[in-house]
Amino acid sequence: MKAARSYVAEGKRWVVDIDLEKFFDRVNHDVLMARVARQVKDERVRKLIRRYLEAGVMEGGVASARTEGTPQGGPLSPLLSNILLTDLDRELEKRGQGFCRYADDCNIYVGSKQSGERVMTAITAFLERRLKLKVNAAKSAVARPWQRKFLGYSMTWHRKPKLKIASPSRERFAEKVRKTLRSARGRSLKQVIEQLNPVLRGWVAYFRLTEVKGVLEELDGWIRHKLRALLWRHGKRNHTRAKNLMRRGLSEPRSWQSATNGHGPWWNGGASHMNAAYPKSWFDHMGLVSLLDTQRRFSFAS
């Protein structure tokens, strides 16, 4: 991703975003094995790889032979995809193109839209002719880098662009948090946090390169909002809610006024009385992973 940012900073402010149509389902076995033979000289290993590729697929209780594609999720598939697409790398290097590729995701950085359209046409023809791969025209595009995403990241539009988390990545993460919290209903807050923390750690570890921190701060606030709403639900009765607020240091009049306000859990989860009773420091003490704090530690360590 840092390489992609450097291309844009150098003035290549258009990207050819190539999406290969059903890549792992459409890989031509003969073309792939010809590339494998360049790297693997042991015929027994090549036969084993061929058997792996042609292993039958079970659909509706009926086994059918595989004539193209690689088993998705299989340990060899990513390695085989890189062996096959090395030809694409060499072609782009020969053309002097700046590009980033990870498995079947490839972005090529160019100086103008016209250049991008020429590259798109040439590389599409190369992939279809040489590697028997089809480019998905509906998902591929020549666009500005900040209009596209690569491996979950995007960029800002500034002259010196910054890496940021792409909007679809944020939305998928938010939905994963919602599902985790739904599955944790009926549990104590400590148990909920224990279930949520691995999700938070894994996600922020992947996006540790982001340079736009406001998104992490917003997500941290949103997660705490949801947990405060959960605490409000746990109270169930006004009397219990008022007692809980008083235990957290709020005055008796304010606690009773807040407990009897008539609003629902989500409204109260974002209200001043719940923020005062359960600030960020309280959640830190409870062990909740902070996305922003964790990313800052990654940045400091690097």
PDB file of C-alpha atoms in Angstrom:
ATOM      1  CA  MET A   1       0.000   0.000   0.000  1.00  0.00           C
ATOM      2  CA  LYS A   2       2.877   2.382   0.683  1.00  0.00           C
ATOM      3  CA  ALA A   3       4.119   1.729  -2.851  1.00  0.00           C
ATOM      4  CA  ALA A   4       0.676   2.623  -4.236  1.00  0.00           C
ATOM      5  CA  ARG A   5       0.695   5.873  -2.275  1.00  0.00           C
ATOM      6  CA  SER A   6       4.170   6.732  -3.592  1.00  0.00           C
ATOM      7  CA  TYR A   7       3.049   6.244  -7.219  1.00  0.00           C
ATOM      8  CA  VAL A   8       0.199   8.693  -6.670  1.00  0.00           C
ATOM      9  CA  ALA A   9       2.496  11.179  -4.912  1.00  0.00           C
ATOM     10  CA  GLU A  10       4.808  11.021  -7.945  1.00  0.00           C
ATOM     11  CA  GLY A  11       1.976  12.228 -10.181  1.00  0.00           C
ATOM     12  CA  LYS A  12       0.397   8.968 -11.362  1.00  0.00           C
ATOM     13  CA  ARG A  13      -3.026  10.100 -10.234  1.00  0.00           C
ATOM     14  CA  TRP A  14      -5.097   7.637 -12.247  1.00  0.00           C
ATOM     15  CA  VAL A  15      -5.463   3.949 -11.494  1.00  0.00           C
ATOM     16  CA  VAL A  16      -6.336   1.026 -13.759  1.00  0.00           C
ATOM     17  CA  ASP A  17      -8.238  -1.238 -11.376  1.00  0.00           C
ATOM     18  CA  ILE A  18      -8.403  -4.720 -12.904  1.00  0.00           C
ATOM     19  CA  ASP A  19     -10.871  -7.288 -11.592  1.00  0.00           C
ATOM     20  CA  LEU A  20     -10.477 -10.838 -12.882  1.00  0.00           C
ATOM     21  CA  GLU A  21     -13.843 -12.529 -13.332  1.00  0.00           C
ATOM     22  CA  LYS A  22     -14.218 -15.524 -10.993  1.00  0.00           C
ATOM     23  CA  PHE A  23     -10.454 -15.935 -11.011  1.00  0.00           C
ATOM     24  CA  PHE A  24     -10.190 -19.010  -8.774  1.00  0.00           C
ATOM     25  CA  ASP A  25     -13.076 -20.673 -10.656  1.00  0.00           C
ATOM     26  CA  ARG A  26     -11.753 -19.993 -14.164  1.00  0.00           C
ATOM     27  CA  VAL A  27      -8.015 -20.725 -14.023  1.00  0.00           C
ATOM     28  CA  ASN A  28      -6.995 -22.859 -17.019  1.00  0.00           C
ATOM     29  CA  HIS A  29      -5.204 -25.958 -15.715  1.00  0.00           C
ATOM     30  CA  ASP A  30      -2.934 -26.432 -18.741  1.00  0.00           C
ATOM     31  CA  VAL A  31      -1.811 -22.803 -18.713  1.00  0.00           C
ATOM     32  CA  LEU A  32      -1.205 -22.936 -14.966  1.00  0.00           C
ATOM     33  CA  MET A  33       0.728 -26.214 -15.073  1.00  0.00           C
ATOM     34  CA  ALA A  34       2.948 -24.845 -17.849  1.00  0.00           C
ATOM     35  CA  ARG A  35       3.933 -22.021 -15.472  1.00  0.00           C
ATOM     36  CA  VAL A  36       4.350 -24.443 -12.555  1.00  0.00           C
ATOM     37  CA  ALA A  37       6.715 -26.560 -14.699  1.00  0.00           C
ATOM     38  CA  ARG A  38       9.057 -23.555 -14.959  1.00  0.00           C
ATOM     39  CA  GLN A  39       9.448 -23.496 -11.191  1.00  0.00           C
ATOM     40  CA  VAL A  40       8.988 -27.153 -10.179  1.00  0.00           C
ATOM     41  CA  LYS A  41      11.291 -29.661 -11.845  1.00  0.00           C
ATOM     42  CA  ASP A  42      10.181 -32.728  -9.880  1.00  0.00           C
ATOM     43  CA  GLU A  43       7.583 -34.524 -11.998  1.00  0.00           C
ATOM     44  CA  ARG A  44       6.069 -36.245  -8.941  1.00  0.00           C
ATOM     45  CA  VAL A  45       5.288 -32.886  -7.359  1.00  0.00           C
ATOM     46  CA  ARG A  46       3.749 -31.634 -10.606  1.00  0.00           C
ATOM     47  CA  LYS A  47       1.506 -34.701 -10.769  1.00  0.00           C
ATOM     48  CA  LEU A  48       0.439 -34.106  -7.191  1.00  0.00           C
ATOM     49  CA  ILE A  49      -0.464 -30.483  -7.998  1.00  0.00           C
ATOM     50  CA  ARG A  50      -2.425 -31.613 -11.064  1.00  0.00           C
ATOM     51  CA  ARG A  51      -4.398 -34.065  -8.914  1.00  0.00           C
ATOM     52  CA  TYR A  52      -5.062 -31.289  -6.416  1.00  0.00           C
ATOM     53  CA  LEU A  53      -6.431 -29.089  -9.197  1.00  0.00           C
ATOM     54  CA  GLU A  54      -8.605 -31.852 -10.685  1.00  0.00           C
ATOM     55  CA  ALA A  55     -10.031 -33.096  -7.381  1.00  0.00           C
ATOM     56  CA  GLY A  56     -13.772 -33.654  -7.776  1.00  0.00           C
ATOM     57  CA  VAL A  57     -16.416 -31.210  -6.558  1.00  0.00           C
ATOM     58  CA  MET A  58     -19.412 -32.477  -4.579  1.00  0.00           C
ATOM     59  CA  GLU A  59     -22.663 -30.746  -5.549  1.00  0.00           C
ATOM     60  CA  GLY A  60     -26.038 -32.067  -4.424  1.00  0.00           C
ATOM     61  CA  GLY A  61     -24.480 -35.372  -3.407  1.00  0.00           C
ATOM     62  CA  VAL A  62     -22.978 -35.914  -6.885  1.00  0.00           C
ATOM     63  CA  ALA A  63     -19.223 -35.754  -7.476  1.00  0.00           C
ATOM     64  CA  SER A  64     -18.051 -34.117 -10.705  1.00  0.00           C
ATOM     65  CA  ALA A  65     -14.540 -33.701 -12.075  1.00  0.00           C
ATOM     66  CA  ARG A  66     -12.963 -30.239 -12.049  1.00  0.00           C
ATOM     67  CA  THR A  67     -11.694 -29.117 -15.455  1.00  0.00           C
ATOM     68  CA  GLU A  68     -10.771 -25.528 -14.550  1.00  0.00           C
ATOM     69  CA  GLY A  69     -10.212 -23.382 -11.476  1.00  0.00           C
ATOM     70  CA  THR A  70      -8.446 -23.989  -8.169  1.00  0.00           C
ATOM     71  CA  PRO A  71     -10.092 -25.075  -4.891  1.00  0.00           C
ATOM     72  CA  GLN A  72     -11.070 -21.877  -3.049  1.00  0.00           C
ATOM     73  CA  GLY A  73      -9.718 -21.780   0.472  1.00  0.00           C
ATOM     74  CA  GLY A  74      -7.137 -24.423  -0.340  1.00  0.00           C
ATOM     75  CA  PRO A  75      -3.605 -23.776   0.967  1.00  0.00           C
ATOM     76  CA  LEU A  76      -2.035 -24.037  -2.489  1.00  0.00           C
ATOM     77  CA  SER A  77      -4.437 -21.764  -4.362  1.00  0.00           C
ATOM     78  CA  PRO A  78      -2.849 -18.382  -3.416  1.00  0.00           C
ATOM     79  CA  LEU A  79       0.621 -19.712  -4.259  1.00  0.00           C
ATOM     80  CA  LEU A  80      -0.549 -21.074  -7.612  1.00  0.00           C
ATOM     81  CA  SER A  81      -2.271 -17.769  -8.420  1.00  0.00           C
ATOM     82  CA  ASN A  82       1.021 -15.943  -7.883  1.00  0.00           C
ATOM     83  CA  ILE A  83       2.881 -18.407 -10.103  1.00  0.00           C
ATOM     84  CA  LEU A  84       0.328 -17.892 -12.873  1.00  0.00           C
ATOM     85  CA  LEU A  85       0.189 -14.103 -12.566  1.00  0.00           C
ATOM     86  CA  THR A  86       3.965 -13.704 -12.541  1.00  0.00           C
ATOM     87  CA  ASP A  87       3.588 -13.379 -16.315  1.00  0.00           C
ATOM     88  CA  LEU A  88       1.397 -10.325 -15.715  1.00  0.00           C
ATOM     89  CA  ASP A  89       4.028  -8.832 -13.406  1.00  0.00           C
ATOM     90  CA  ARG A  90       6.744  -9.319 -16.009  1.00  0.00           C
ATOM     91  CA  GLU A  91       4.595  -7.790 -18.739  1.00  0.00           C
ATOM     92  CA  LEU A  92       3.897  -4.698 -16.648  1.00  0.00           C
ATOM     93  CA  GLU A  93       7.578  -4.375 -15.707  1.00  0.00           C
ATOM     94  CA  LYS A  94       8.531  -4.641 -19.381  1.00  0.00           C
ATOM     95  CA  ARG A  95       6.106  -1.807 -20.146  1.00  0.00           C
ATOM     96  CA  GLY A  96       7.578   0.306 -17.334  1.00  0.00           C
ATOM     97  CA  GLN A  97       4.257   0.479 -15.472  1.00  0.00           C
ATOM     98  CA  GLY A  98       3.954   1.230 -11.762  1.00  0.00           C
ATOM     99  CA  PHE A  99       1.656  -1.369 -10.259  1.00  0.00           C
ATOM    100  CA  CYS A 100       0.651  -3.202  -7.087  1.00  0.00           C
ATOM    101  CA  ARG A 101      -0.661  -6.743  -7.143  1.00  0.00           C
ATOM    102  CA  TYR A 102      -1.759  -9.126  -4.424  1.00  0.00           C
ATOM    103  CA  ALA A 103      -3.020 -12.495  -5.693  1.00  0.00           C
ATOM    104  CA  ASP A 104      -5.686 -11.612  -8.286  1.00  0.00           C
ATOM    105  CA  ASP A 105      -6.094  -7.945  -7.189  1.00  0.00           C
ATOM    106  CA  CYS A 106      -4.077  -5.624  -9.411  1.00  0.00           C
ATOM    107  CA  ASN A 107      -3.883  -1.825  -9.624  1.00  0.00           C
ATOM    108  CA  ILE A 108      -1.788  -0.066 -12.275  1.00  0.00           C
ATOM    109  CA  TYR A 109      -0.917   3.627 -11.748  1.00  0.00           C
ATOM    110  CA  VAL A 110      -0.734   5.995 -14.726  1.00  0.00           C
ATOM    111  CA  GLY A 111      -0.533   9.716 -15.400  1.00  0.00           C
ATOM    112  CA  SER A 112      -3.759  10.292 -17.327  1.00  0.00           C
ATOM    113  CA  LYS A 113      -7.135   8.787 -18.075  1.00  0.00           C
ATOM    114  CA  GLN A 114      -6.181   8.280 -21.729  1.00  0.00           C
ATOM    115  CA  SER A 115      -3.080   6.327 -20.710  1.00  0.00           C
ATOM    116  CA  GLY A 116      -5.195   4.284 -18.333  1.00  0.00           C
ATOM    117  CA  GLU A 117      -7.682   3.358 -21.051  1.00  0.00           C
ATOM    118  CA  ARG A 118      -4.843   2.260 -23.354  1.00  0.00           C
ATOM    119  CA  VAL A 119      -3.321   0.158 -20.576  1.00  0.00           C
ATOM    120  CA  MET A 120      -6.697  -1.366 -19.724  1.00  0.00           C
ATOM    121  CA  THR A 121      -7.228  -2.437 -23.354  1.00  0.00           C
ATOM    122  CA  ALA A 122      -3.691  -3.834 -23.730  1.00  0.00           C
ATOM    123  CA  ILE A 123      -3.623  -5.727 -20.429  1.00  0.00           C
ATOM    124  CA  THR A 124      -7.119  -7.130 -20.940  1.00  0.00           C
ATOM    125  CA  ALA A 125      -5.984  -8.532 -24.294  1.00  0.00           C
ATOM    126  CA  PHE A 126      -2.784  -9.909 -22.729  1.00  0.00           C
ATOM    127  CA  LEU A 127      -4.657 -11.676 -19.926  1.00  0.00           C
ATOM    128  CA  GLU A 128      -7.231 -13.197 -22.245  1.00  0.00           C
ATOM    129  CA  ARG A 129      -4.731 -14.250 -24.923  1.00  0.00           C
ATOM    130  CA  ARG A 130      -1.738 -15.372 -22.855  1.00  0.00           C
ATOM    131  CA  LEU A 131      -3.302 -16.588 -19.593  1.00  0.00           C
ATOM    132  CA  LYS A 132      -6.872 -17.396 -20.718  1.00  0.00           C
ATOM    133  CA  LEU A 133      -8.288 -15.147 -17.990  1.00  0.00           C
ATOM    134  CA  LYS A 134     -11.338 -12.913 -18.379  1.00  0.00           C
ATOM    135  CA  VAL A 135     -11.444  -9.359 -17.050  1.00  0.00           C
ATOM    136  CA  ASN A 136     -14.713  -8.374 -15.404  1.00  0.00           C
ATOM    137  CA  ALA A 137     -15.542  -5.170 -17.297  1.00  0.00           C
ATOM    138  CA  ALA A 138     -18.340  -4.242 -14.871  1.00  0.00           C
ATOM    139  CA  LYS A 139     -16.023  -4.213 -11.849  1.00  0.00           C
ATOM    140  CA  SER A 140     -12.864  -2.939 -13.556  1.00  0.00           C
ATOM    141  CA  ALA A 141     -12.337   0.764 -14.183  1.00  0.00           C
ATOM    142  CA  VAL A 142      -9.956   3.609 -14.949  1.00  0.00           C
ATOM    143  CA  ALA A 143     -10.520   6.088 -12.129  1.00  0.00           C
ATOM    144  CA  ARG A 144      -8.920   8.265  -9.511  1.00  0.00           C
ATOM    145  CA  PRO A 145      -7.181   6.276  -6.742  1.00  0.00           C
ATOM    146  CA  TRP A 146      -9.403   7.834  -4.069  1.00  0.00           C
ATOM    147  CA  GLN A 147     -12.457   6.541  -5.949  1.00  0.00           C
ATOM    148  CA  ARG A 148     -11.272   2.928  -5.779  1.00  0.00           C
ATOM    149  CA  LYS A 149     -10.082   0.544  -3.094  1.00  0.00           C
ATOM    150  CA  PHE A 150      -7.212  -1.921  -2.978  1.00  0.00           C
ATOM    151  CA  LEU A 151      -7.015  -4.600  -0.281  1.00  0.00           C
ATOM    152  CA  GLY A 152      -9.525  -2.667   1.795  1.00  0.00           C
ATOM    153  CA  TYR A 153      -7.603   0.619   1.643  1.00  0.00           C
ATOM    154  CA  SER A 154      -8.163   3.798  -0.331  1.00  0.00           C
ATOM    155  CA  MET A 155      -6.408   7.189  -0.436  1.00  0.00           C
ATOM    156  CA  THR A 156      -7.154  10.829   0.145  1.00  0.00           C
ATOM    157  CA  TRP A 157      -7.213  13.226  -2.840  1.00  0.00           C
ATOM    158  CA  HIS A 158      -4.390  15.476  -1.563  1.00  0.00           C
ATOM    159  CA  ARG A 159      -1.209  16.192  -3.522  1.00  0.00           C
ATOM    160  CA  LYS A 160       0.593  14.099  -0.916  1.00  0.00           C
ATOM    161  CA  PRO A 161      -2.052  11.416  -0.462  1.00  0.00           C
ATOM    162  CA  LYS A 162      -2.663   9.559   2.778  1.00  0.00           C
ATOM    163  CA  LEU A 163      -3.757   5.964   3.145  1.00  0.00           C
ATOM    164  CA  LYS A 164      -7.235   5.547   4.576  1.00  0.00           C
ATOM    165  CA  ILE A 165      -9.678   2.760   5.274  1.00  0.00           C
ATOM    166  CA  ALA A 166     -12.114   2.367   2.379  1.00  0.00           C
ATOM    167  CA  SER A 167     -15.810   2.907   3.132  1.00  0.00           C
ATOM    168  CA  PRO A 168     -16.866  -0.683   2.265  1.00  0.00           C
ATOM    169  CA  SER A 169     -14.249  -1.975   4.728  1.00  0.00           C
ATOM    170  CA  ARG A 170     -15.690   0.206   7.488  1.00  0.00           C
ATOM    171  CA  GLU A 171     -19.216  -0.965   6.690  1.00  0.00           C
ATOM    172  CA  ARG A 172     -18.236  -4.654   6.756  1.00  0.00           C
ATOM    173  CA  PHE A 173     -16.450  -4.131  10.064  1.00  0.00           C
ATOM    174  CA  ALA A 174     -19.474  -2.370  11.589  1.00  0.00           C
ATOM    175  CA  GLU A 175     -21.727  -5.243  10.515  1.00  0.00           C
ATOM    176  CA  LYS A 176     -19.307  -7.752  12.061  1.00  0.00           C
ATOM    177  CA  VAL A 177     -19.405  -5.824  15.350  1.00  0.00           C
ATOM    178  CA  ARG A 178     -23.224  -5.817  15.242  1.00  0.00           C
ATOM    179  CA  LYS A 179     -23.313  -9.595  14.700  1.00  0.00           C
ATOM    180  CA  THR A 180     -20.836 -10.150  17.525  1.00  0.00           C
ATOM    181  CA  LEU A 181     -22.914  -8.051  19.910  1.00  0.00           C
ATOM    182  CA  ARG A 182     -26.135  -9.787  18.851  1.00  0.00           C
ATOM    183  CA  SER A 183     -24.575 -13.181  19.534  1.00  0.00           C
ATOM    184  CA  ALA A 184     -23.430 -11.955  22.967  1.00  0.00           C
ATOM    185  CA  ARG A 185     -26.900 -10.938  24.214  1.00  0.00           C
ATOM    186  CA  GLY A 186     -27.665 -12.120  27.728  1.00  0.00           C
ATOM    187  CA  ARG A 187     -24.013 -12.046  28.780  1.00  0.00           C
ATOM    188  CA  SER A 188     -22.249  -9.706  31.173  1.00  0.00           C
ATOM    189  CA  LEU A 189     -20.404  -6.713  29.785  1.00  0.00           C
ATOM    190  CA  LYS A 190     -17.074  -8.327  30.665  1.00  0.00           C
ATOM    191  CA  GLN A 191     -18.003 -11.405  28.611  1.00  0.00           C
ATOM    192  CA  VAL A 192     -19.177  -9.201  25.733  1.00  0.00           C
ATOM    193  CA  ILE A 193     -15.850  -7.326  25.727  1.00  0.00           C
ATOM    194  CA  GLU A 194     -13.905 -10.603  25.795  1.00  0.00           C
ATOM    195  CA  GLN A 195     -15.848 -11.778  22.745  1.00  0.00           C
ATOM    196  CA  LEU A 196     -15.494  -8.445  20.939  1.00  0.00           C
ATOM    197  CA  ASN A 197     -11.783  -7.787  21.557  1.00  0.00           C
ATOM    198  CA  PRO A 198     -10.357 -10.387  19.117  1.00  0.00           C
ATOM    199  CA  VAL A 199     -12.475  -8.854  16.343  1.00  0.00           C
ATOM    200  CA  LEU A 200     -11.182  -5.362  17.154  1.00  0.00           C
ATOM    201  CA  ARG A 201      -7.542  -6.432  17.466  1.00  0.00           C
ATOM    202  CA  GLY A 202      -7.540  -8.360  14.191  1.00  0.00           C
ATOM    203  CA  TRP A 203      -9.205  -5.580  12.228  1.00  0.00           C
ATOM    204  CA  VAL A 204      -6.994  -2.737  13.459  1.00  0.00           C
ATOM    205  CA  ALA A 205      -3.874  -4.894  12.997  1.00  0.00           C
ATOM    206  CA  TYR A 206      -4.764  -5.280   9.318  1.00  0.00           C
ATOM    207  CA  PHE A 207      -5.461  -1.558   8.897  1.00  0.00           C
ATOM    208  CA  ARG A 208      -2.489  -0.378  10.965  1.00  0.00           C
ATOM    209  CA  LEU A 209      -1.100   1.495   7.929  1.00  0.00           C
ATOM    210  CA  THR A 210      -4.010   3.947   7.825  1.00  0.00           C
ATOM    211  CA  GLU A 211      -2.975   7.576   8.124  1.00  0.00           C
ATOM    212  CA  VAL A 212      -6.485   8.991   8.550  1.00  0.00           C
ATOM    213  CA  LYS A 213      -7.178   8.444  12.233  1.00  0.00           C
ATOM    214  CA  GLY A 214     -10.598  10.122  12.465  1.00  0.00           C
ATOM    215  CA  VAL A 215     -12.320   6.949  11.240  1.00  0.00           C
ATOM    216  CA  LEU A 216     -10.839   4.926  14.092  1.00  0.00           C
ATOM    217  CA  GLU A 217     -11.891   7.558  16.616  1.00  0.00           C
ATOM    218  CA  GLU A 218     -15.450   7.558  15.238  1.00  0.00           C
ATOM    219  CA  LEU A 219     -15.641   3.763  15.342  1.00  0.00           C
ATOM    220  CA  ASP A 220     -14.315   3.693  18.906  1.00  0.00           C
ATOM    221  CA  GLY A 221     -17.038   6.147  19.928  1.00  0.00           C
ATOM    222  CA  TRP A 222     -19.703   4.133  18.094  1.00  0.00           C
ATOM    223  CA  ILE A 223     -18.634   0.901  19.824  1.00  0.00           C
ATOM    224  CA  ARG A 224     -18.699   2.534  23.263  1.00  0.00           C
ATOM    225  CA  HIS A 225     -22.135   3.987  22.398  1.00  0.00           C
ATOM    226  CA  LYS A 226     -23.413   0.490  21.666  1.00  0.00           C
ATOM    227  CA  LEU A 227     -21.920  -0.872  24.886  1.00  0.00           C
ATOM    228  CA  ARG A 228     -23.473   1.945  26.937  1.00  0.00           C
ATOM    229  CA  ALA A 229     -26.828   1.101  25.334  1.00  0.00           C
ATOM    230  CA  LEU A 230     -26.233  -2.511  26.346  1.00  0.00           C
ATOM    231  CA  LEU A 231     -25.566  -1.418  29.932  1.00  0.00           C
ATOM    232  CA  TRP A 232     -28.823   0.557  29.877  1.00  0.00           C
ATOM    233  CA  ARG A 233     -30.705  -2.559  28.773  1.00  0.00           C
ATOM    234  CA  HIS A 234     -29.044  -4.583  31.540  1.00  0.00           C
ATOM    235  CA  GLY A 235     -30.547  -2.157  34.085  1.00  0.00           C
ATOM    236  CA  LYS A 236     -34.095  -3.111  32.980  1.00  0.00           C
ATOM    237  CA  ARG A 237     -35.878  -1.022  35.647  1.00  0.00           C
ATOM    238  CA  ASN A 238     -35.653   2.690  36.410  1.00  0.00           C
ATOM    239  CA  HIS A 239     -34.710   2.010  40.039  1.00  0.00           C
ATOM    240  CA  THR A 240     -31.763  -0.192  38.985  1.00  0.00           C
ATOM    241  CA  ARG A 241     -30.614   2.295  36.374  1.00  0.00           C
ATOM    242  CA  ALA A 242     -30.674   5.160  38.863  1.00  0.00           C
ATOM    243  CA  LYS A 243     -28.698   3.124  41.407  1.00  0.00           C
ATOM    244  CA  ASN A 244     -26.117   2.200  38.760  1.00  0.00           C
ATOM    245  CA  LEU A 245     -25.660   5.844  37.769  1.00  0.00           C
ATOM    246  CA  MET A 246     -25.261   6.881  41.409  1.00  0.00           C
ATOM    247  CA  ARG A 247     -22.628   4.170  41.901  1.00  0.00           C
ATOM    248  CA  ARG A 248     -20.741   5.710  38.995  1.00  0.00           C
ATOM    249  CA  GLY A 249     -20.643   9.105  40.724  1.00  0.00           C
ATOM    250  CA  LEU A 250     -23.706  10.941  39.364  1.00  0.00           C
ATOM    251  CA  SER A 251     -25.808  12.917  41.824  1.00  0.00           C
ATOM    252  CA  GLU A 252     -29.060  11.420  43.039  1.00  0.00           C
ATOM    253  CA  PRO A 253     -31.312  14.030  41.331  1.00  0.00           C
ATOM    254  CA  ARG A 254     -29.487  13.662  37.999  1.00  0.00           C
ATOM    255  CA  SER A 255     -29.498   9.868  38.253  1.00  0.00           C
ATOM    256  CA  TRP A 256     -33.266   9.703  38.838  1.00  0.00           C
ATOM    257  CA  GLN A 257     -33.971  12.295  36.155  1.00  0.00           C
ATOM    258  CA  SER A 258     -31.882  10.299  33.662  1.00  0.00           C
ATOM    259  CA  ALA A 259     -33.342   6.924  34.657  1.00  0.00           C
ATOM    260  CA  THR A 260     -36.904   8.156  34.132  1.00  0.00           C
ATOM    261  CA  ASN A 261     -36.419  10.153  30.913  1.00  0.00           C
ATOM    262  CA  GLY A 262     -38.581   7.742  28.877  1.00  0.00           C
ATOM    263  CA  HIS A 263     -36.082   7.330  26.038  1.00  0.00           C
ATOM    264  CA  GLY A 264     -34.828   4.011  24.712  1.00  0.00           C
ATOM    265  CA  PRO A 265     -31.421   2.288  25.099  1.00  0.00           C
ATOM    266  CA  TRP A 266     -29.793   3.769  21.988  1.00  0.00           C
ATOM    267  CA  TRP A 267     -30.717   7.358  22.914  1.00  0.00           C
ATOM    268  CA  ASN A 268     -29.464   6.859  26.455  1.00  0.00           C
ATOM    269  CA  GLY A 269     -26.305   5.150  25.226  1.00  0.00           C
ATOM    270  CA  GLY A 270     -25.295   8.445  23.625  1.00  0.00           C
ATOM    271  CA  ALA A 271     -26.636  10.770  26.315  1.00  0.00           C
ATOM    272  CA  SER A 272     -24.442  12.883  28.586  1.00  0.00           C
ATOM    273  CA  HIS A 273     -25.326  10.978  31.760  1.00  0.00           C
ATOM    274  CA  MET A 274     -24.096   7.647  30.336  1.00  0.00           C
ATOM    275  CA  ASN A 275     -20.977   9.302  28.910  1.00  0.00           C
ATOM    276  CA  ALA A 276     -20.252  10.826  32.306  1.00  0.00           C
ATOM    277  CA  ALA A 277     -20.906   7.568  34.174  1.00  0.00           C
ATOM    278  CA  TYR A 278     -19.025   5.353  31.716  1.00  0.00           C
ATOM    279  CA  PRO A 279     -16.253   7.402  30.054  1.00  0.00           C
ATOM    280  CA  LYS A 280     -13.543   6.005  27.822  1.00  0.00           C
ATOM    281  CA  SER A 281     -11.239   5.524  30.816  1.00  0.00           C
ATOM    282  CA  TRP A 282     -13.819   3.160  32.356  1.00  0.00           C
ATOM    283  CA  PHE A 283     -13.915   1.029  29.212  1.00  0.00           C
ATOM    284  CA  ASP A 284     -10.102   1.056  29.118  1.00  0.00           C
ATOM    285  CA  HIS A 285     -10.127  -0.276  32.673  1.00  0.00           C
ATOM    286  CA  MET A 286     -12.596  -2.981  31.605  1.00  0.00           C
ATOM    287  CA  GLY A 287     -10.103  -4.073  28.944  1.00  0.00           C
ATOM    288  CA  LEU A 288     -11.964  -2.919  25.817  1.00  0.00           C
ATOM    289  CA  VAL A 289      -9.566  -2.618  22.893  1.00  0.00           C
ATOM    290  CA  SER A 290      -9.381   0.927  21.511  1.00  0.00           C
ATOM    291  CA  LEU A 291      -8.855   0.957  17.741  1.00  0.00           C
ATOM    292  CA  LEU A 292      -7.167   4.370  17.797  1.00  0.00           C
ATOM    293  CA  ASP A 293      -4.879   3.618  20.736  1.00  0.00           C
ATOM    294  CA  THR A 294      -3.864   0.267  19.238  1.00  0.00           C
ATOM    295  CA  GLN A 295      -3.088   1.817  15.853  1.00  0.00           C
ATOM    296  CA  ARG A 296      -0.970   4.492  17.551  1.00  0.00           C
ATOM    297  CA  ARG A 297       1.032   1.780  19.300  1.00  0.00           C
ATOM    298  CA  PHE A 298       1.613   0.089  15.932  1.00  0.00           C
ATOM    299  CA  SER A 299       2.786   3.405  14.467  1.00  0.00           C
ATOM    300  CA  PHE A 300       5.115   4.036  17.404  1.00  0.00           C
ATOM    301  CA  ALA A 301       6.598   0.532  17.185  1.00  0.00           C
ATOM    302  CA  SER A 302       7.333   0.914  13.473  1.00  0.00           C
TER     303      SER A 302
END
